[in-house]
Short mmCIF file of C-alpha atoms and ligand atoms in Angstrom, two decimals:
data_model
loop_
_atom_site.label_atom_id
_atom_site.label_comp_id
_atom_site.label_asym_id
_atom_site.label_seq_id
_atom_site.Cartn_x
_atom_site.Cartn_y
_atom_site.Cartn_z
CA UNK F 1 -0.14 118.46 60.53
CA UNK F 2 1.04 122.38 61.16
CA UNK F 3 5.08 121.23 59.85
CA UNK F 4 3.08 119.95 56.08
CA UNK F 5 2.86 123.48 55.82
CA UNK F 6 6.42 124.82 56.71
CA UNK F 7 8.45 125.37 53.41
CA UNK F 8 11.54 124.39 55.40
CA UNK F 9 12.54 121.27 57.76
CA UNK F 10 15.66 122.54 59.58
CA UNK F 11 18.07 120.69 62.04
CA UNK F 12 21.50 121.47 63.88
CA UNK F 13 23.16 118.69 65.52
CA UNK F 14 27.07 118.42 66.60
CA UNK F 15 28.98 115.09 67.30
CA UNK F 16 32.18 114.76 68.66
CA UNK F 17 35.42 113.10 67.81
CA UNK F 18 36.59 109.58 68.81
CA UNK F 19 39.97 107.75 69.57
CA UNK F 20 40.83 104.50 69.05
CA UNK F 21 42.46 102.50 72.02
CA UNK F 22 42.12 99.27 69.65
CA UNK F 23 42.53 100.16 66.46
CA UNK F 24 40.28 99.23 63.25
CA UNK F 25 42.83 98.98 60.46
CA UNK F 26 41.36 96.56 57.01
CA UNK F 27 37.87 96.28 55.58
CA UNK F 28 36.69 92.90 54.50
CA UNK F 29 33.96 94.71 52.21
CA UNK F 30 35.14 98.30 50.77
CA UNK F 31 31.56 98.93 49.33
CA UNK F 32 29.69 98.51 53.07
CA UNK F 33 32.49 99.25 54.81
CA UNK F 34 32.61 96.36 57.04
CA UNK F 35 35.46 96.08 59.10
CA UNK F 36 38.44 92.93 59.44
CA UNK F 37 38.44 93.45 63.35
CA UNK F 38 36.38 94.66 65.99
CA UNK F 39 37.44 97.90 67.71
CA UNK F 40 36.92 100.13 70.92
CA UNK F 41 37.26 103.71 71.40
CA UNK F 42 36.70 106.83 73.65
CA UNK F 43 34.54 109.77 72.31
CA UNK F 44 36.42 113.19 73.06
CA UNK F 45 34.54 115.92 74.41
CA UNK F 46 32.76 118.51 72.53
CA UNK F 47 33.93 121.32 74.80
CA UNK F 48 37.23 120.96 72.78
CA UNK F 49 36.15 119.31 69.50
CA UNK F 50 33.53 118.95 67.72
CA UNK F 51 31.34 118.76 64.44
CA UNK F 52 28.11 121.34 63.59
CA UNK F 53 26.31 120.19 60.73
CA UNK F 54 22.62 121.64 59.81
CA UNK F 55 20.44 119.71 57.42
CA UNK F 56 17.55 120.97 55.99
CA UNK F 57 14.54 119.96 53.63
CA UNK F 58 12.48 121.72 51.53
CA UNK F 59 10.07 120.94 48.55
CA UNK F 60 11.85 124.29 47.07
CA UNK F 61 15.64 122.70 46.91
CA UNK F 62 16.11 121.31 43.08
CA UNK F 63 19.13 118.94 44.29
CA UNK F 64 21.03 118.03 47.00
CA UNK F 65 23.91 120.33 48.28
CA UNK F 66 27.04 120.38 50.55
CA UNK F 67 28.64 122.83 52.62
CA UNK F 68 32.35 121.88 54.32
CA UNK F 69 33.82 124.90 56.61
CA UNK F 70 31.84 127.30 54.38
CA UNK F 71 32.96 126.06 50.98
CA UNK F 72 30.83 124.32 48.88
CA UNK F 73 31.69 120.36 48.10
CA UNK F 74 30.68 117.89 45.78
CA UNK F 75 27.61 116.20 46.95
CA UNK F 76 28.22 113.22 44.21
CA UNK F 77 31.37 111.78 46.24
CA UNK F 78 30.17 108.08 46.39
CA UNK F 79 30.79 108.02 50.04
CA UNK F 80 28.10 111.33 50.85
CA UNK F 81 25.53 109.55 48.41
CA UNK F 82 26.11 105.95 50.10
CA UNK F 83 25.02 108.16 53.09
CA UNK F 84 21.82 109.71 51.27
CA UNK F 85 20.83 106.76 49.92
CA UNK F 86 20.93 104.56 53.21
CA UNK F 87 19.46 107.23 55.51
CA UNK F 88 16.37 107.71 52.71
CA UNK F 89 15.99 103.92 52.59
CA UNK F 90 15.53 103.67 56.41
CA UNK F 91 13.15 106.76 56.07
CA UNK F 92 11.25 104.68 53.31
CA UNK F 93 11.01 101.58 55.69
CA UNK F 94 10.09 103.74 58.87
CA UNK F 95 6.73 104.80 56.70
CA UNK F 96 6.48 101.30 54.80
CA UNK F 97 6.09 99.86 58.43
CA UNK F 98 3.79 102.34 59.56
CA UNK F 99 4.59 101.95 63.10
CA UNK F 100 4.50 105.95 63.13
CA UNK F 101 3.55 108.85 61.75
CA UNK F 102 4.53 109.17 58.21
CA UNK F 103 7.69 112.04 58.18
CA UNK F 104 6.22 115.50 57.61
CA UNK F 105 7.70 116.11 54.52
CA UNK F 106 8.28 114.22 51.23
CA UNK F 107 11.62 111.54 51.12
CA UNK F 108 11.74 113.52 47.62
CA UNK F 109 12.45 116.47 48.58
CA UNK F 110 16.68 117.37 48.26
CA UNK F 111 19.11 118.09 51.35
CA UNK F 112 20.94 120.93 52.00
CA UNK F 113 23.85 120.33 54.34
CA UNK F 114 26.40 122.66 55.97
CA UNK F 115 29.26 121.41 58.16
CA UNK F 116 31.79 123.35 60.34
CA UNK F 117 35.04 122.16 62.81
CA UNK F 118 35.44 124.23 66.38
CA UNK F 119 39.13 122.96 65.32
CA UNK F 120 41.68 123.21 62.27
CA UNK F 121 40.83 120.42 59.94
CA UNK F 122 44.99 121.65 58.90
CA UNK F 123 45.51 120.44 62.35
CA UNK F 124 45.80 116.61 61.18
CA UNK F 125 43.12 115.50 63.80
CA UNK F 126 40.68 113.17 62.65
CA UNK F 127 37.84 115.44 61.47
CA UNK F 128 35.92 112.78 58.70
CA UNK F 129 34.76 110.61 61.88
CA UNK F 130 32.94 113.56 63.60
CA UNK F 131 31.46 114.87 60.21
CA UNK F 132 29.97 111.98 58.72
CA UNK F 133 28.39 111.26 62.53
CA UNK F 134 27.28 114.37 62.27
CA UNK F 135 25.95 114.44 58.92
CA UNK F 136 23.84 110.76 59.86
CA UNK F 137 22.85 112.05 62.84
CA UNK F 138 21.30 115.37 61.45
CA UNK F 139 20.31 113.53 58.35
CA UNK F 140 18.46 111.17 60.63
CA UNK F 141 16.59 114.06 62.59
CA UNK F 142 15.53 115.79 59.31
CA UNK F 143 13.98 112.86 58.00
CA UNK F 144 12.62 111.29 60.66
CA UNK F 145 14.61 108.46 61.57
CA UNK F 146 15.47 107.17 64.81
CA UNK F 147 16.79 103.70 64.10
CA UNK F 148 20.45 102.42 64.66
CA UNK F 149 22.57 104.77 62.62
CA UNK F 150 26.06 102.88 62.45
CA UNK F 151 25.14 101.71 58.78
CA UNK F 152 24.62 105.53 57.78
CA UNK F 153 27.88 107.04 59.89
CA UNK F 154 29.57 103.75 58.32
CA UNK F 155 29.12 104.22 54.57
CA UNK F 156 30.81 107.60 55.15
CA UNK F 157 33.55 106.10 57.30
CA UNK F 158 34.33 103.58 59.50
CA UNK F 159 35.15 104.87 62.18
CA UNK F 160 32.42 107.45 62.18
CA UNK F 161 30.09 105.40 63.82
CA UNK F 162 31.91 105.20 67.10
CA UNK F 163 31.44 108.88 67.11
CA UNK F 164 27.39 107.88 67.36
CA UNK F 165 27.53 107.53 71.08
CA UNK F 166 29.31 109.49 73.88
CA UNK F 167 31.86 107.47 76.55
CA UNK F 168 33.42 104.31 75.76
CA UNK F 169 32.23 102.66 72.34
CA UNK F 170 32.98 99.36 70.43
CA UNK F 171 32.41 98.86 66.48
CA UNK F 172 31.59 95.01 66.62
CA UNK F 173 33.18 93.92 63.31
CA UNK F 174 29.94 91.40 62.71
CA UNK F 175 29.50 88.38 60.88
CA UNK F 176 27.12 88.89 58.35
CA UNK F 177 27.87 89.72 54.47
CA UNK F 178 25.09 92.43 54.51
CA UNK F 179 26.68 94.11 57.60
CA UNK F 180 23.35 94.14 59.08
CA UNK F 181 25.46 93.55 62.56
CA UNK F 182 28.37 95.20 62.10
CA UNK F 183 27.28 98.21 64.70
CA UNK F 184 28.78 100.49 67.49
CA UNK F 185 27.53 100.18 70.61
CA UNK F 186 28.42 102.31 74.08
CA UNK F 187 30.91 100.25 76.49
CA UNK F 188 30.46 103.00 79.38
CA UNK F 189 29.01 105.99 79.64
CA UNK F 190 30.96 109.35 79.58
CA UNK F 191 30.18 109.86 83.02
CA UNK F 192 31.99 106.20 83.84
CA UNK F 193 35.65 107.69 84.42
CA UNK F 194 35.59 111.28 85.50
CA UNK F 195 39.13 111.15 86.74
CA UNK F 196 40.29 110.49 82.88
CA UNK F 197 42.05 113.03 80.93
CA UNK F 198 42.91 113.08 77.09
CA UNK F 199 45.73 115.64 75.63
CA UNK F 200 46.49 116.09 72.31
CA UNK F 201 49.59 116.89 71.61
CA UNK F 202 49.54 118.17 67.73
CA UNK F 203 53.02 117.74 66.15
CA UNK F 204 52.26 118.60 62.60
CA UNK F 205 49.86 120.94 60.58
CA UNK F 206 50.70 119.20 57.33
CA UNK F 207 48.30 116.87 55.18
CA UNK F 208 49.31 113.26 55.49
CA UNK F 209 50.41 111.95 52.85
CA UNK F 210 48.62 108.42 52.48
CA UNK F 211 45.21 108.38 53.79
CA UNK F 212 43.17 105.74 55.90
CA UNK F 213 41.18 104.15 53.30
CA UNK F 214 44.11 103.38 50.61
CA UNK F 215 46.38 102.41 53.57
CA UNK F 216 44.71 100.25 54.96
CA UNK F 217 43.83 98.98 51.51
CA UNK F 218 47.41 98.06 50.60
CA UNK F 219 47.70 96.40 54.26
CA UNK F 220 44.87 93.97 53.65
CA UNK F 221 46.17 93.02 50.54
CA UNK F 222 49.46 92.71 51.67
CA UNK F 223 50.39 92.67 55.56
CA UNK F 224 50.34 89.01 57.22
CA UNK F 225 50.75 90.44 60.19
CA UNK F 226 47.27 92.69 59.38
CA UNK F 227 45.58 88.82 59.41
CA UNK F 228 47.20 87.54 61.96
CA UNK F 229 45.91 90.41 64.20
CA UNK F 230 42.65 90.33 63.24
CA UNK F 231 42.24 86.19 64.18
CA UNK F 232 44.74 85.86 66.81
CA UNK F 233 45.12 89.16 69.11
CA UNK F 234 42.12 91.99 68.53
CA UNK F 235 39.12 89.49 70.07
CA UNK F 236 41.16 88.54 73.18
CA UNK F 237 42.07 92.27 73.70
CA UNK F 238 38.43 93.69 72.85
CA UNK F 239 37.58 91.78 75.84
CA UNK F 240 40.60 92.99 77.94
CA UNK F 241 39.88 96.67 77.24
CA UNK F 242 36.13 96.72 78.00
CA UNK F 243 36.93 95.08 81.32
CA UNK F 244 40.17 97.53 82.04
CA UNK F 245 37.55 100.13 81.25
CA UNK F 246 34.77 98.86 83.26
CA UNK F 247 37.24 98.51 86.17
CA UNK F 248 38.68 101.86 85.70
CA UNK F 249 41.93 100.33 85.63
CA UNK F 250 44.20 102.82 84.15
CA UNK F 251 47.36 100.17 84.15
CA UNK F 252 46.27 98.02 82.38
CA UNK F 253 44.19 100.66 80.00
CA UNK F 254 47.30 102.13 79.09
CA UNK F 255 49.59 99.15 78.47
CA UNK F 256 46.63 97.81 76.09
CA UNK F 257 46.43 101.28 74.58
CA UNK F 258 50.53 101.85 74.04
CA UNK F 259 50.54 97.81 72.64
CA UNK F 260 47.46 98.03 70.15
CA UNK F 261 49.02 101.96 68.74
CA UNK F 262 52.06 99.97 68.29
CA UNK F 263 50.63 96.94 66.56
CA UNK F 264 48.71 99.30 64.30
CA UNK F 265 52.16 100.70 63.29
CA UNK F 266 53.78 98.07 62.78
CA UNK F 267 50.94 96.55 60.73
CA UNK F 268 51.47 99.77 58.46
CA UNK F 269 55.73 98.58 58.53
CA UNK F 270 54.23 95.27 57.32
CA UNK F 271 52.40 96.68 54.46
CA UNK F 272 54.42 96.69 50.77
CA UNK F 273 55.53 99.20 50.24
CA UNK F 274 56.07 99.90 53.92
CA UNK F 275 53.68 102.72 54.62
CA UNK F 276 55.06 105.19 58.01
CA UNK F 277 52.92 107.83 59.96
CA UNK F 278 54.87 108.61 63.00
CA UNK F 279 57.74 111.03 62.83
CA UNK F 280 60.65 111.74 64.73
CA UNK F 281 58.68 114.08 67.03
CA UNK F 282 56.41 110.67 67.54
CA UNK F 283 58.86 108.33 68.61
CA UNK F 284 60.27 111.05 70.79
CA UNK F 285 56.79 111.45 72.75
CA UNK F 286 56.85 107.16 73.19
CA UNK F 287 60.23 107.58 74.97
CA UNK F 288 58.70 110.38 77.04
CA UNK F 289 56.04 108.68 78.13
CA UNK F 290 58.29 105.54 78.78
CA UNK F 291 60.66 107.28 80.48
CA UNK F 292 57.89 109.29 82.51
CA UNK F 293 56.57 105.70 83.75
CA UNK F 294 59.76 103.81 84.37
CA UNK F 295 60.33 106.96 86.77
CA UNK F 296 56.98 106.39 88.38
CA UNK F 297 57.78 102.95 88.30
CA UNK F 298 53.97 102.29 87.04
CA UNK F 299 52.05 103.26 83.82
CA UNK F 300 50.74 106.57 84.68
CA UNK F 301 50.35 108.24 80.85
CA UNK F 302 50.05 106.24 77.57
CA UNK F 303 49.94 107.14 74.32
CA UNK F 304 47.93 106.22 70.73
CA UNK F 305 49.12 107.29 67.54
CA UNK F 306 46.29 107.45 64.39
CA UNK F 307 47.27 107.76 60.84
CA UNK F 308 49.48 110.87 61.47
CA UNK F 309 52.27 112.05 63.95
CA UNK F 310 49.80 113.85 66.24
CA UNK F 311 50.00 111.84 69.71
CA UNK F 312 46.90 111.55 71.77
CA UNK F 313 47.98 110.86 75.60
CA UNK F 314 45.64 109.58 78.30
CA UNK F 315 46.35 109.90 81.71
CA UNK F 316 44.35 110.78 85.39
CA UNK F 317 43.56 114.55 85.82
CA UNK F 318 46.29 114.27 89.44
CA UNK F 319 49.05 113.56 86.37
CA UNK F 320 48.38 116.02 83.99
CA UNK F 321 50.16 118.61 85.36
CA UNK F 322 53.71 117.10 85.98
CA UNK F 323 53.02 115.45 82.46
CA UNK F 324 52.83 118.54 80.25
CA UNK F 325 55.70 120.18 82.09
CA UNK F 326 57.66 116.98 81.06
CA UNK F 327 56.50 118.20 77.50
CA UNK F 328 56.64 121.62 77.91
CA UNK F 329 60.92 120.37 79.18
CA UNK F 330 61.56 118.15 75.78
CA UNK F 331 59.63 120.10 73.69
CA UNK F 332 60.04 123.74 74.46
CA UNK F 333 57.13 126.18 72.99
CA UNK F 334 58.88 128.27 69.97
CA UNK F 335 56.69 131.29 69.87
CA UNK F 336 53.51 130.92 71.16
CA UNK F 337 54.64 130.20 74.87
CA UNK F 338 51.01 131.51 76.02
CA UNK F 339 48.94 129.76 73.57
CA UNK F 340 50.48 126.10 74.19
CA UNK F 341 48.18 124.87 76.56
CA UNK F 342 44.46 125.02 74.96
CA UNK F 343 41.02 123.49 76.40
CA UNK F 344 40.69 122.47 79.80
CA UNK F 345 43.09 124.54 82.18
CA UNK F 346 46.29 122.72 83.40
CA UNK F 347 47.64 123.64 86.85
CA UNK F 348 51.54 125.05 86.42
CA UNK F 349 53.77 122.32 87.82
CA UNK F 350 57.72 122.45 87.89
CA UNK F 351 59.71 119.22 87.00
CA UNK F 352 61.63 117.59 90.18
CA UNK F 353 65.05 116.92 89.42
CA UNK F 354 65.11 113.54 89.52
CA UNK F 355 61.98 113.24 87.01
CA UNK F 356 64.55 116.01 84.75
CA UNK F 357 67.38 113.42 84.58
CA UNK F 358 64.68 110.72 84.23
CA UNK F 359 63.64 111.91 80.83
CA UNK F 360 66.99 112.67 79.65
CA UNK F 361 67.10 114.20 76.32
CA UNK F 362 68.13 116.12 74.11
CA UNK F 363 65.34 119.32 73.76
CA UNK F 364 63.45 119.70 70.59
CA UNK F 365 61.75 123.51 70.56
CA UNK F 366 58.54 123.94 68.83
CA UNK F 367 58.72 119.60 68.26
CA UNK F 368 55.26 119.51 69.46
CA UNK F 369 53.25 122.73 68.31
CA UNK F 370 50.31 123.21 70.94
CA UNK F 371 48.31 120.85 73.37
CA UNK F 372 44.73 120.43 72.98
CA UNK F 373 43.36 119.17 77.38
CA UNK F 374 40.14 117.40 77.29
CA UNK F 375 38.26 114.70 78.41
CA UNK F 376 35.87 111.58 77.59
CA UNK F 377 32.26 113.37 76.55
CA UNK F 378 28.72 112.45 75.29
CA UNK F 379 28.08 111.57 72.13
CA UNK F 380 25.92 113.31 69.06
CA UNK F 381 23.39 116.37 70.32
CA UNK F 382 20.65 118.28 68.82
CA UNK F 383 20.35 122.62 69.36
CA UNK F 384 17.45 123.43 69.55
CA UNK F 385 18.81 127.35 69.17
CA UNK F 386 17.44 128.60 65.89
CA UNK F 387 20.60 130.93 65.81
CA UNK F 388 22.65 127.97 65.92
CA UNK F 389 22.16 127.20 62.09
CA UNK F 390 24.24 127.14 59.47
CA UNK F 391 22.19 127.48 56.91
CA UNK F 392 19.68 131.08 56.37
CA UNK F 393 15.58 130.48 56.00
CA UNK F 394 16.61 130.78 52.07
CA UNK F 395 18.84 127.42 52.69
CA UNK F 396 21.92 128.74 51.82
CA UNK F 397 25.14 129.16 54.05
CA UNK F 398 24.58 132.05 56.47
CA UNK F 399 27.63 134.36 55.81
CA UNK F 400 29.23 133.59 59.18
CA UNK F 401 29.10 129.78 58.33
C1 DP6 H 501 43.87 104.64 62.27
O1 DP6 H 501 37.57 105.39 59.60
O2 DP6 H 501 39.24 107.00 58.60
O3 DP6 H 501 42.06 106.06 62.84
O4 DP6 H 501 36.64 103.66 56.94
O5 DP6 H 501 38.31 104.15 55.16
O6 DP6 H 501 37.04 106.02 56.22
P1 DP6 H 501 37.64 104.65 56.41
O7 DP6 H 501 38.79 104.80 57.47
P2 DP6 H 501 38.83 105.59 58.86
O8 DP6 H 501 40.04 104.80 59.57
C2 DP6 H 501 40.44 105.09 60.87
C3 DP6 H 501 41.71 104.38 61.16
C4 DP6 H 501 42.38 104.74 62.47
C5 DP6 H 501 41.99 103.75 63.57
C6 DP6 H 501 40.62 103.89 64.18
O9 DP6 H 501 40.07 105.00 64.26
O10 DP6 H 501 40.11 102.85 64.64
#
């Protein structure tokens, strides 16, 4: 074979970010990362937000090495070698089984990987689901892999392996100990709901200060309410979101949304000590968008909240408009008037005055700091552009990367 030849195996891929609308919050195994409760979520589109990683292969490389927004990492973080390890072992199998060609090049031969964001990782936006779907996606490619890859996106982090697949996706929590079927699967496709918006409205640029993994930690060892969601309320509305979805019902989408965010919250209330990730600005935007529907007299935007104060609003592409003016009205831009509105383009709309006495508050300038317009998009992708990657025919970080 011509590739046994070729002193370098070299892949770009991208994958894009995901949002909960039911939120996975507890692991009931912290080594596999197996999940207390099922969850469902829509994968953002890349236009706006993505992951580029480039893996590449070669007999020359004398260990493995990482590359994160151009500075180098260390590869021996136990969640990067869980992914290693589990994306060689399915390699191993794929040739054990010999139901194809063996890969081109030797499972012994190291990985260089190099990783960018089209988006501030400062931001606070989830960046570690995109990257480690990414990284088992590309990882995958490079080796020669095309089983399921929610165990290798998984092992990273959980919520990574909703970012496998494009559209609507749900992380089945599973039964077994060995996590064999703890998987994501796609609900809908991306092309399902074209009328459905996203808009991330970023609030703060700082780091949070308790992450994901130790929060949710402390809630499992501590939050009844964290157990009692997990038995008694996520399985009835897994079901009720995937139909809402499949129905294009955006009433009852939102409600579910706004009630699971707010469950997740208070789950984090519940947890000793009480752990907190909205902010003023946060409850601010809930009002808004309470006081935006009451007006309407029907849900017509709901938000989600993650483990920060940045809200992510949904909402159909006829409301967008008259919604970010509302914003634009509580939250007027401090400096950067012209760059407030980023990704897709948002038609100018004035407020009526009713909908102005409606929201009735108080303004907060520069409360929320830019909005990010996108939409639902496909999942993981491979460029087949040489100049796309990262990393130079010596497998090193090309200077731009
Ligand atoms: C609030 O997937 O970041 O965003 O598995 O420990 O890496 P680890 O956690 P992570 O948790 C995400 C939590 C969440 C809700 C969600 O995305 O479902």
């Amino acid at each position: 074979m011509a590739s046994e030849e070729k002193p370098l195996v070299v892949v770009t891929c991208t994958a894009p970010v995901n949002i909960a609308v039911i939120k996975y919050w507890g692991k009931r195994d912290e080594d596999l990362v197996l999940p207390i409760n099922s969850s469902l979520s829509v994968t953002l589109h890349q236009d706006q937000l993505k992951t580029t990683t480039t893996a590449a292969i070669s007999k020359d490389f004398t260990e493995d090495r990482i590359w994160l927004n151009g500075r180098e990492e260390d590869v021996g973080q136990p969640r990067l070698q869980a992914c290693l390890r589990e994306i060689r072992r399915l390699a191993r199998k794929r040739r054990s089984t010999g139901d194809e060609d063996p890969p081109p090049l030797s499972l012994s031969y190291k990985v260089h990987v190099a990783s960018v964001n089209n988006f501030p990782t400062a931001a606070g936006l989830a960046s570690s689901a995109a990257g480690y779907a990414c990284l088992a996606y590309a990882l995958a490619r490079v080796y020669g892999v095309d089983s399921d890859l929610s165990e290798v996106a998984r092992r990273g982090s959980g919520s990574a392996c909703r970012s496998l697949y494009g559209g609507f996706v749900e992380w089945q929590m599973g039964e077994r100990a060995d996590g064999k079927d703890s998987v994501a699967r796609q609900v809908a496709p991306e092309s399902h709901w074209p009328a459905l918006r996203v808009l991330i409205l970023v609030v703060s640029a700082e780091r949070k200060l308790m992450g994901s993994t130790a929060g949710m930690q402390t809630s499992v060892e501590t939050s009844p309410l964290l157990r009692f969601r997990a038995e008694a309320v996520v399985p009835g509305r897994m079901v009720e979101m995937a139909h809402c979805v499949r129905e294009r019902d955006f009433q009852g989408f939102g409600r579910l949304t706004m009630k699971d965010s707010n469950q997740f919250h208070a789950t984090c209330l519940d947890t000793f000590p009480p752990i907190s990730y909205l902010s003023d600005i946060s409850r601010r935007i809930i009002r808004l968008v309470h006081c935006f529907n009451a007006h309407h007299g029907q849900t017509k935007v709901a938000y989600t909240f993650d483990a920060g104060p940045n809200a992510v609003v949904f909402t159909l592409d006829d409301t967008v408009p008259e919604f970010v003016a509302a914003v634009r009205h509580c939250f007027p831009p401090e400096s950067n008037g012209d760059k407030f509105l980023k990704g897709l383009p948002v038609r100018p709309a004035s407020l009526s005055d009713e909908l102005r006495a409606a929201l009735d508050v108080d303004p907060t300038p520069g409360g929320v700091k830019y909005i990010i317009a996108t939409q639902v998009g496909p999942g993981p992708q491979t460029l087949d552009d040489p100049h796309a990657h990262l990393l130079g025919p010596d497998g090193l970080p090309k200077p731009a990367a």
